[in-house]
Amino acid sequence: MSDCSTYIESNRDRFLEELFELLRIPSISADPAFASDVERCAQMVANQLTAAGAMQVEIIPTEGYPVVYGECMVSPEAPTVLVYGHYDVQPADPLELWDSPAFEPVIKKTELHPEGAIFARGACDDKGQFFMHVKALEAMVQSDALHCNVKFMIEGEEEVGSAHLEPFLEAHKEKLAADIVLVSDTGIISNEVPSITVGLRGLSYVEVEVTGPNRDLHSGLYGGAAPNPINILCEMIASLKDEDQRITVDGFYDDVVELSREERTAMAEAPFNESEYRKSIDIGAVEGESGFTAPERMSIRPTLDVNGIWGGYMGDGAKTVIASKASAKISMRLVPNQDPDQITELFMKHFERIAPPSVKVKITPMHGGQPAVTPTDSIAYQAASAAMESTFGRKPVPFRGGGSIPIVASFEQILGLKTVLMGFGLDSDAIHSPNEHYGVFNYFKGIETIPLFHKHFALMSQKQ
Ligand code: BES
Ligand code: MN
Ligand code: MN
């Protein structure tokens, strides 16, 4: 019997091909047209778990897309690790901006991935990342190196807000009983600077609609006196931030936890190169709330961003018209202790209040999610840190991320479990964007690191 890393090394091509198979399924949870693909993807995840050596594999229905469950129990004395991930992906639009089709994975070299990267929707977020755990399980089982009980819970609605997952946790508390949740759905600072995410932002997401006249009007006949909902929506949105780029929604910052000088100094140790950052997204300057650095603005500070805005004539050529309606989608990223429901309420009140009497405003809350912070003094964090230190040759830095994984807070609230966010993606992997990719280096680094996490976690749990 070979050892774990030899097993991984000798099965590299198959580990890639199996991921490719998963990536060929367009499991887009947001678009009902892909419903059968999402279901088919759940089936493939279940088959892959079984093939890797998991038992009790089930496709558990929810009110939405199913959760795939599987487990590998080695001993009642061993600690139990609950692996969470998602098999759904974001829509691939705009399709014309992909250099190769989104659901036909190919490996291409990039500047940051000289060994090649897998290009496909979901390659990094999150198929490539949760599948590392499936392959690591196979490697551990095949080399007799599994020392923790492992449970898998792979969901299909993360990209649309995990609306049915809290009831799922409530209904399956016993089945999901564990000592820690392990998630690979975040990133590292770079392939040279490993990091472990210790904070995620929350989210409040709303759609707003401003209605002016009861029909589209001739902009010459009516223009000047009739309220223009597009102009008004733009003014209202512009007023949501002041000259210091602070959000003006009344009460917005009331519950924000301010970090101490020491905590901010510790954060600043994570390397950040502003000119490289600017270059990587081709911008002239960074923006944001005064008094905070760019990494702080992206992690420990809340945001308000328009994600989409539309109204009026958007076809070819010119049409002289004052639209009846204008709309926008707005996201607010939240930090500890902000409550998404309360922020949504504050936003709604504020937005209604600032609307001029000439228009009507309709606000529809979309999904939300709680922020989360994860501890660095737990044995699970230490196990992840030790595992990454041996595979990267450098101790990972704790790092607060800007994205959201709403279910992480629910793991704590409902199951009483802390989470370790041991992800391997890069910010430049273009998740949610055209040409999403995941480094071959990162994929195998993850597969090598995960067994070491289990090994350290089992050992450290014993000593406790
Ligand atoms: N995996 C991401 C979140 C992420 C990525 C966190 C990188 C940290 C680093 C996740 O799939 C995601 O996209 N979450 C959504 C939230 C959801 C409610 C749609 C997000 O952050 O927009
Ligand atoms: Mn994800
Ligand atoms: Mn995502």
XYZ file of C-alpha atoms and ligand atoms in Angstrom:
488
model
C 0.000 0.000 0.000
C 1.449 3.346 -1.016
C 1.441 6.392 1.217
C -1.017 9.182 0.703
C 1.155 11.529 -1.335
C 2.457 8.748 -3.575
C -1.142 7.714 -4.227
C -2.062 11.296 -5.169
C 1.008 11.623 -7.377
C 0.231 8.447 -9.288
C -3.410 9.375 -9.854
C -2.999 12.986 -10.970
C -4.416 12.595 -14.459
C -7.528 10.787 -13.268
C -8.071 13.322 -10.448
C -8.090 16.051 -13.094
C -10.309 14.148 -15.525
C -12.898 13.451 -12.807
C -13.031 17.124 -11.894
C -13.467 17.942 -15.597
C -16.506 15.667 -15.706
C -18.074 17.587 -12.849
C -17.240 20.903 -14.520
C -18.993 19.860 -17.731
C -22.358 20.004 -15.954
C -23.825 23.539 -16.017
C -25.233 23.383 -12.476
C -26.418 26.999 -12.425
C -28.715 27.354 -9.418
C -29.952 30.854 -10.298
C -31.536 29.918 -13.627
C -34.487 27.476 -13.607
C -33.598 26.463 -17.184
C -30.686 24.494 -15.694
C -32.691 22.673 -13.007
C -32.135 19.205 -14.457
C -28.390 19.892 -14.734
C -28.245 20.893 -11.081
C -30.006 17.643 -10.140
C -27.689 15.663 -12.435
C -24.715 17.309 -10.761
C -25.949 16.217 -7.311
C -26.114 12.662 -8.653
C -22.562 12.850 -9.952
C -21.283 14.212 -6.621
C -23.005 11.305 -4.847
C -21.421 8.792 -7.255
C -18.010 10.380 -6.774
C -18.339 10.257 -2.993
C -19.245 6.582 -3.157
C -16.349 5.873 -5.500
C -13.988 7.659 -3.119
C -15.000 5.360 -0.268
C -17.763 7.259 1.500
C -20.662 5.274 3.026
C -24.323 6.163 3.640
C -24.237 8.378 0.580
C -27.584 10.086 0.109
C -29.074 12.796 -2.037
C -31.237 14.498 0.538
C -34.078 16.586 -0.882
C -34.831 20.077 0.426
C -37.472 22.591 -0.639
C -34.876 23.655 -3.211
C -31.933 21.715 -4.634
C -30.757 18.650 -2.722
C -27.841 18.311 -0.334
C -25.426 15.463 -1.014
C -24.390 13.653 2.142
C -21.797 10.956 2.707
C -19.564 9.806 5.541
C -16.540 7.754 6.353
C -16.502 6.776 10.005
C -13.277 5.256 11.293
C -13.826 5.118 15.049
C -16.184 6.468 17.691
C -13.139 7.838 19.544
C -11.819 9.785 16.574
C -12.859 13.412 16.082
C -15.359 14.137 13.329
C -14.814 16.650 10.558
C -17.825 17.941 8.638
C -16.780 19.019 5.140
C -19.045 21.627 3.546
C -19.000 22.794 -0.068
C -21.339 23.649 -2.926
C -21.845 21.983 -6.298
C -23.905 24.823 -7.784
C -22.227 27.562 -9.800
C -22.885 31.127 -10.898
C -24.363 31.810 -14.340
C -21.658 31.965 -17.017
C -22.918 35.190 -18.598
C -21.694 37.175 -20.458
C -20.815 34.117 -22.536
C -19.095 36.070 -25.306
C -16.358 37.160 -22.901
C -15.127 33.609 -22.323
C -12.030 32.630 -24.320
C -13.194 29.001 -24.253
C -16.689 27.668 -23.460
C -17.575 27.902 -19.769
C -18.591 24.257 -19.435
C -15.815 22.737 -21.547
C -12.876 22.711 -19.124
C -9.379 23.158 -20.550
C -5.964 23.696 -18.993
C -4.110 26.831 -20.055
C -1.032 28.549 -18.640
C -1.316 32.027 -17.131
C 1.172 34.432 -15.618
C 0.186 33.438 -12.075
C -0.312 29.775 -12.981
C 2.796 28.724 -14.935
C 1.867 25.052 -14.309
C -1.499 25.683 -15.935
C -4.975 26.453 -14.674
C -8.307 24.750 -15.279
C -10.643 27.166 -17.073
C -14.369 26.542 -16.480
C -17.278 27.991 -14.522
C -17.006 26.489 -11.028
C -13.351 25.470 -11.458
C -12.457 27.399 -8.294
C -15.904 28.275 -6.868
C -16.516 25.667 -5.652
C -16.352 22.423 -7.622
C -12.568 22.373 -7.868
C -12.286 23.156 -4.175
C -14.834 20.787 -2.635
C -13.693 18.025 -4.991
C -10.200 18.238 -3.443
C -11.829 16.838 -0.301
C -13.384 13.966 -2.237
C -10.044 13.074 -3.803
C -8.205 13.528 -0.487
C -10.703 11.117 1.075
C -9.987 8.572 -1.647
C -6.246 8.972 -1.130
C -6.567 8.584 2.652
C -8.817 5.527 2.361
C -6.586 3.880 -0.246
C -3.440 4.443 1.788
C -5.034 3.577 5.107
C -4.309 7.056 6.405
C -7.711 8.286 7.551
C -7.629 9.130 11.248
C -10.738 11.311 11.581
C -14.360 10.530 10.915
C -15.374 12.562 7.902
C -18.849 13.695 6.926
C -19.617 15.486 3.684
C -22.398 17.947 3.128
C -22.322 19.431 -0.372
C -25.181 21.775 -1.178
C -26.673 23.099 -4.407
C -27.939 26.571 -3.510
C -24.974 28.516 -2.133
C -24.833 30.903 -5.080
C -28.466 31.876 -4.524
C -28.241 32.402 -0.770
C -28.662 28.888 0.726
C -32.303 29.615 1.593
C -33.163 25.996 2.450
C -30.026 25.088 4.309
C -30.917 26.363 7.786
C -34.005 24.124 7.952
C -31.770 21.312 6.678
C -29.328 21.853 9.566
C -32.235 21.976 12.032
C -33.671 18.735 10.667
C -30.394 16.787 10.606
C -28.590 17.892 13.749
C -27.704 14.360 14.744
C -26.562 13.241 11.338
C -24.334 16.315 11.097
C -22.879 16.036 14.610
C -19.161 16.803 14.370
C -16.277 18.556 16.094
C -15.487 21.069 13.376
C -16.637 22.229 9.954
C -13.962 22.323 7.252
C -14.611 24.431 4.161
C -12.547 25.084 1.032
C -14.460 27.911 -0.649
C -12.131 30.857 -0.021
C -8.644 31.795 -1.126
C -5.036 32.333 -0.187
C -3.065 35.562 -0.596
C -0.834 34.014 -3.274
C 0.797 30.691 -4.072
C 3.886 31.963 -2.244
C 1.977 33.452 0.716
C -0.508 30.932 2.104
C -3.271 32.244 4.348
C -6.305 31.031 6.243
C -9.491 33.063 6.092
C -10.669 33.990 9.580
C -13.545 36.296 8.738
C -16.304 36.569 6.169
C -18.600 39.483 5.563
C -22.371 39.277 5.808
C -24.757 40.444 3.146
C -27.934 42.400 2.698
C -29.199 42.522 -0.876
C -32.129 44.583 -2.131
C -33.743 45.531 -5.398
C -35.181 49.030 -5.687
C -37.649 50.352 -8.223
C -38.493 54.024 -8.725
C -41.650 54.878 -10.641
C -42.269 58.332 -12.056
C -45.001 58.919 -14.678
C -47.500 56.145 -15.372
C -46.058 55.548 -18.871
C -42.936 56.303 -20.899
C -43.153 59.911 -22.107
C -41.812 61.975 -25.016
C -38.738 63.627 -23.491
C -39.365 66.821 -25.475
C -43.051 67.236 -24.761
C -42.783 66.343 -21.079
C -39.081 66.826 -20.300
C -38.392 69.520 -17.715
C -41.508 69.091 -15.630
C -42.114 65.360 -15.481
C -39.989 63.564 -12.864
C -37.403 61.335 -14.537
C -37.097 58.167 -12.444
C -33.655 57.348 -13.856
C -32.246 60.766 -12.912
C -33.919 60.523 -9.521
C -32.691 56.983 -8.852
C -29.143 58.104 -9.686
C -29.393 61.054 -7.301
C -30.789 58.855 -4.558
C -28.008 56.308 -5.030
C -25.354 59.040 -5.105
C -26.624 60.355 -1.774
C -26.102 56.956 -0.112
C -22.436 57.875 0.444
C -20.961 61.112 1.759
C -17.712 62.830 0.747
C -15.737 60.466 2.997
C -17.418 57.543 1.251
C -19.226 56.670 4.429
C -22.648 55.136 3.978
C -25.372 57.621 4.919
C -28.166 55.168 5.765
C -29.292 56.211 9.259
C -27.990 53.830 11.903
C -25.914 51.836 9.392
C -22.723 51.833 11.479
C -24.360 51.574 14.904
C -23.461 47.912 15.499
C -20.183 47.773 13.583
C -17.381 46.323 15.689
C -14.372 48.615 15.368
C -11.049 46.835 15.473
C -8.402 47.850 17.978
C -5.110 49.446 16.904
C -3.375 46.136 17.687
C -5.773 44.120 15.582
C -5.370 46.502 12.680
C -1.593 46.379 12.994
C -1.714 42.582 12.989
C -3.921 42.674 9.876
C -1.493 44.951 8.095
C 1.109 42.175 8.252
C -0.666 40.322 5.481
C 1.144 41.550 2.384
C -0.783 43.829 0.029
C 0.769 45.571 -2.926
C -1.439 48.437 -4.023
C 0.148 49.062 -7.386
C -0.087 45.366 -8.287
C -3.684 45.395 -7.152
C -4.432 48.397 -9.370
C -2.662 46.765 -12.278
C -4.469 43.446 -11.818
C -7.863 45.065 -12.388
C -6.620 47.945 -14.544
C -7.790 50.878 -12.419
C -6.200 54.293 -11.972
C -6.671 54.515 -8.206
C -8.244 52.650 -5.315
C -11.397 54.039 -3.729
C -13.172 53.871 -0.450
C -13.958 55.034 3.033
C -11.423 57.514 4.400
C -9.352 56.459 7.352
C -8.973 52.845 6.211
C -6.485 50.973 4.047
C -7.602 49.118 0.938
C -7.370 45.664 2.606
C -9.417 47.021 5.526
C -12.036 48.440 3.181
C -12.320 44.997 1.614
C -12.691 43.036 4.823
C -13.433 44.736 8.144
C -15.558 47.596 6.788
C -19.081 47.361 5.414
C -19.871 48.409 1.840
C -22.760 49.510 -0.317
C -22.507 48.761 -4.031
C -24.878 48.969 -6.955
C -24.702 45.586 -8.706
C -26.974 46.437 -11.603
C -29.000 49.389 -12.822
C -31.488 49.656 -15.655
C -34.401 51.561 -17.094
C -35.455 53.447 -20.186
C -34.303 52.784 -23.698
C -31.326 50.458 -23.945
C -31.582 49.316 -27.566
C -29.519 50.511 -30.521
C -29.633 54.126 -31.605
C -31.360 56.933 -29.748
C -34.912 57.148 -28.515
C -36.143 60.343 -26.907
C -37.991 59.095 -23.910
C -38.528 59.645 -20.202
C -38.973 56.196 -18.730
C -41.757 55.377 -16.342
C -39.500 53.232 -14.176
C -35.882 52.773 -13.126
C -34.397 49.978 -11.032
C -31.221 48.912 -9.333
C -29.859 45.982 -7.381
C -27.837 46.971 -4.339
C -25.615 44.851 -2.125
C -24.366 45.766 1.293
C -21.505 43.688 2.679
C -21.703 43.578 6.446
C -19.210 43.075 9.241
C -19.552 41.712 12.774
C -22.102 42.651 14.610
C -24.328 44.034 11.861
C -27.551 42.099 11.477
C -28.647 41.615 7.847
C -32.396 41.857 8.571
C -31.940 45.003 10.585
C -29.708 46.580 7.943
C -32.270 45.749 5.258
C -34.926 47.449 7.358
C -32.745 50.528 7.950
C -32.030 50.716 4.244
C -35.709 50.458 3.310
C -36.725 53.205 5.728
C -33.913 55.459 4.588
C -34.515 54.913 0.888
C -38.210 55.623 1.235
C -37.475 58.744 3.223
C -35.053 60.242 0.680
C -37.407 59.684 -2.274
C -38.848 62.975 -3.569
C -42.653 63.256 -3.550
C -42.714 63.089 -7.361
C -41.966 59.342 -7.444
C -43.027 56.091 -5.833
C -40.456 53.678 -4.479
C -40.687 49.904 -4.169
C -37.986 47.957 -2.341
C -37.710 44.178 -2.476
C -35.342 42.469 -0.049
C -33.434 39.635 -1.731
C -31.064 37.321 0.132
C -28.987 38.099 3.173
C -26.402 36.456 5.350
C -24.675 36.867 8.686
C -21.015 37.837 8.910
C -18.687 35.385 10.611
C -15.347 35.385 12.374
C -13.490 32.149 13.036
C -11.009 31.612 15.865
C -7.235 31.272 15.432
C -6.656 29.696 18.843
C -8.602 26.481 18.204
C -6.896 23.154 17.546
C -8.666 22.992 14.188
C -7.038 26.269 13.137
C -3.680 25.002 14.433
C -4.148 21.776 12.465
C -4.905 23.715 9.276
C -1.956 25.989 9.912
C 0.432 23.069 10.489
C -0.878 21.264 7.403
C -0.406 24.303 5.155
C 2.955 25.089 6.666
C 4.264 21.694 5.641
C 2.864 21.753 2.100
C 3.661 25.418 1.316
C 6.882 25.590 3.324
C 5.599 28.720 5.013
C 3.247 29.327 7.920
C -0.105 30.661 6.692
C -1.207 34.128 7.810
C -4.685 34.625 9.250
C -6.626 36.848 6.900
C -10.092 38.449 6.925
C -11.861 37.932 3.617
C -14.410 40.172 1.970
C -16.795 37.591 0.509
C -19.713 35.844 2.160
C -20.639 32.252 2.945
C -23.855 32.793 4.904
C -24.138 29.239 6.220
C -20.932 29.566 8.274
C -22.756 31.616 10.943
C -25.572 29.040 10.948
C -23.128 26.193 11.603
C -22.303 27.923 14.837
C -25.863 28.991 15.721
C -27.634 25.752 14.836
C -25.011 23.031 15.172
C -22.752 24.768 17.708
C -19.792 24.200 15.382
C -16.849 26.429 14.538
C -15.553 26.486 10.987
C -12.082 26.434 9.482
C -11.926 28.196 6.115
C -9.042 26.443 4.409
C -9.437 27.567 0.810
C -6.843 27.479 -1.975
C -8.148 29.898 -4.632
C -6.569 33.184 -5.717
C -8.476 36.484 -6.002
C -7.300 36.580 -9.601
C -9.038 33.269 -10.407
C -12.011 35.272 -11.715
C -14.738 33.534 -9.721
C -18.197 34.765 -10.814
C -16.501 36.338 -13.873
C -15.797 35.158 -17.405
C -12.743 32.870 -17.677
C -12.946 31.562 -14.118
C -10.018 29.249 -13.497
C -8.256 27.283 -10.787
C -4.556 26.541 -10.680
C -3.520 22.927 -11.192
C -0.936 23.745 -8.516
C -3.720 24.889 -6.168
C -5.917 21.862 -6.851
C -3.146 19.419 -5.983
C -1.838 21.568 -3.127
C -5.301 21.258 -1.611
C -5.467 17.503 -2.152
C -2.064 17.144 -0.443
C -2.866 19.493 2.432
C -6.253 18.055 3.421
C -4.931 14.655 4.623
C -2.394 16.516 6.754
C -5.202 18.567 8.285
C -6.968 15.349 9.282
C -3.749 13.872 10.606
C -2.905 16.907 12.750
C -6.491 17.360 13.878
C -6.725 13.722 15.037
C -3.418 13.987 16.906
C -4.163 17.340 18.516
C -7.679 16.221 19.542
C -6.204 13.183 21.278
C -3.869 15.318 23.349
C -6.671 17.559 24.570
N -17.035 31.161 -2.367
C -17.729 32.386 -2.424
C -17.396 33.325 -1.282
C -15.948 33.701 -1.115
C -15.039 33.666 -2.150
C -15.529 34.091 0.128
C -13.727 34.017 -1.953
C -14.219 34.469 0.321
C -13.316 34.406 -0.709
C -19.225 32.097 -2.433
O -19.552 31.093 -3.361
C -19.991 33.321 -2.849
O -19.845 33.728 -3.979
N -20.820 33.873 -1.962
C -21.699 34.933 -2.303
C -22.806 35.052 -1.302
C -24.123 34.499 -1.720
C -25.205 34.849 -0.706
C -24.557 34.737 -3.108
C -20.963 36.246 -2.301
O -20.018 36.442 -1.521
O -21.369 37.101 -3.093
Mn -18.286 29.489 -3.232
Mn -19.613 32.066 -5.383
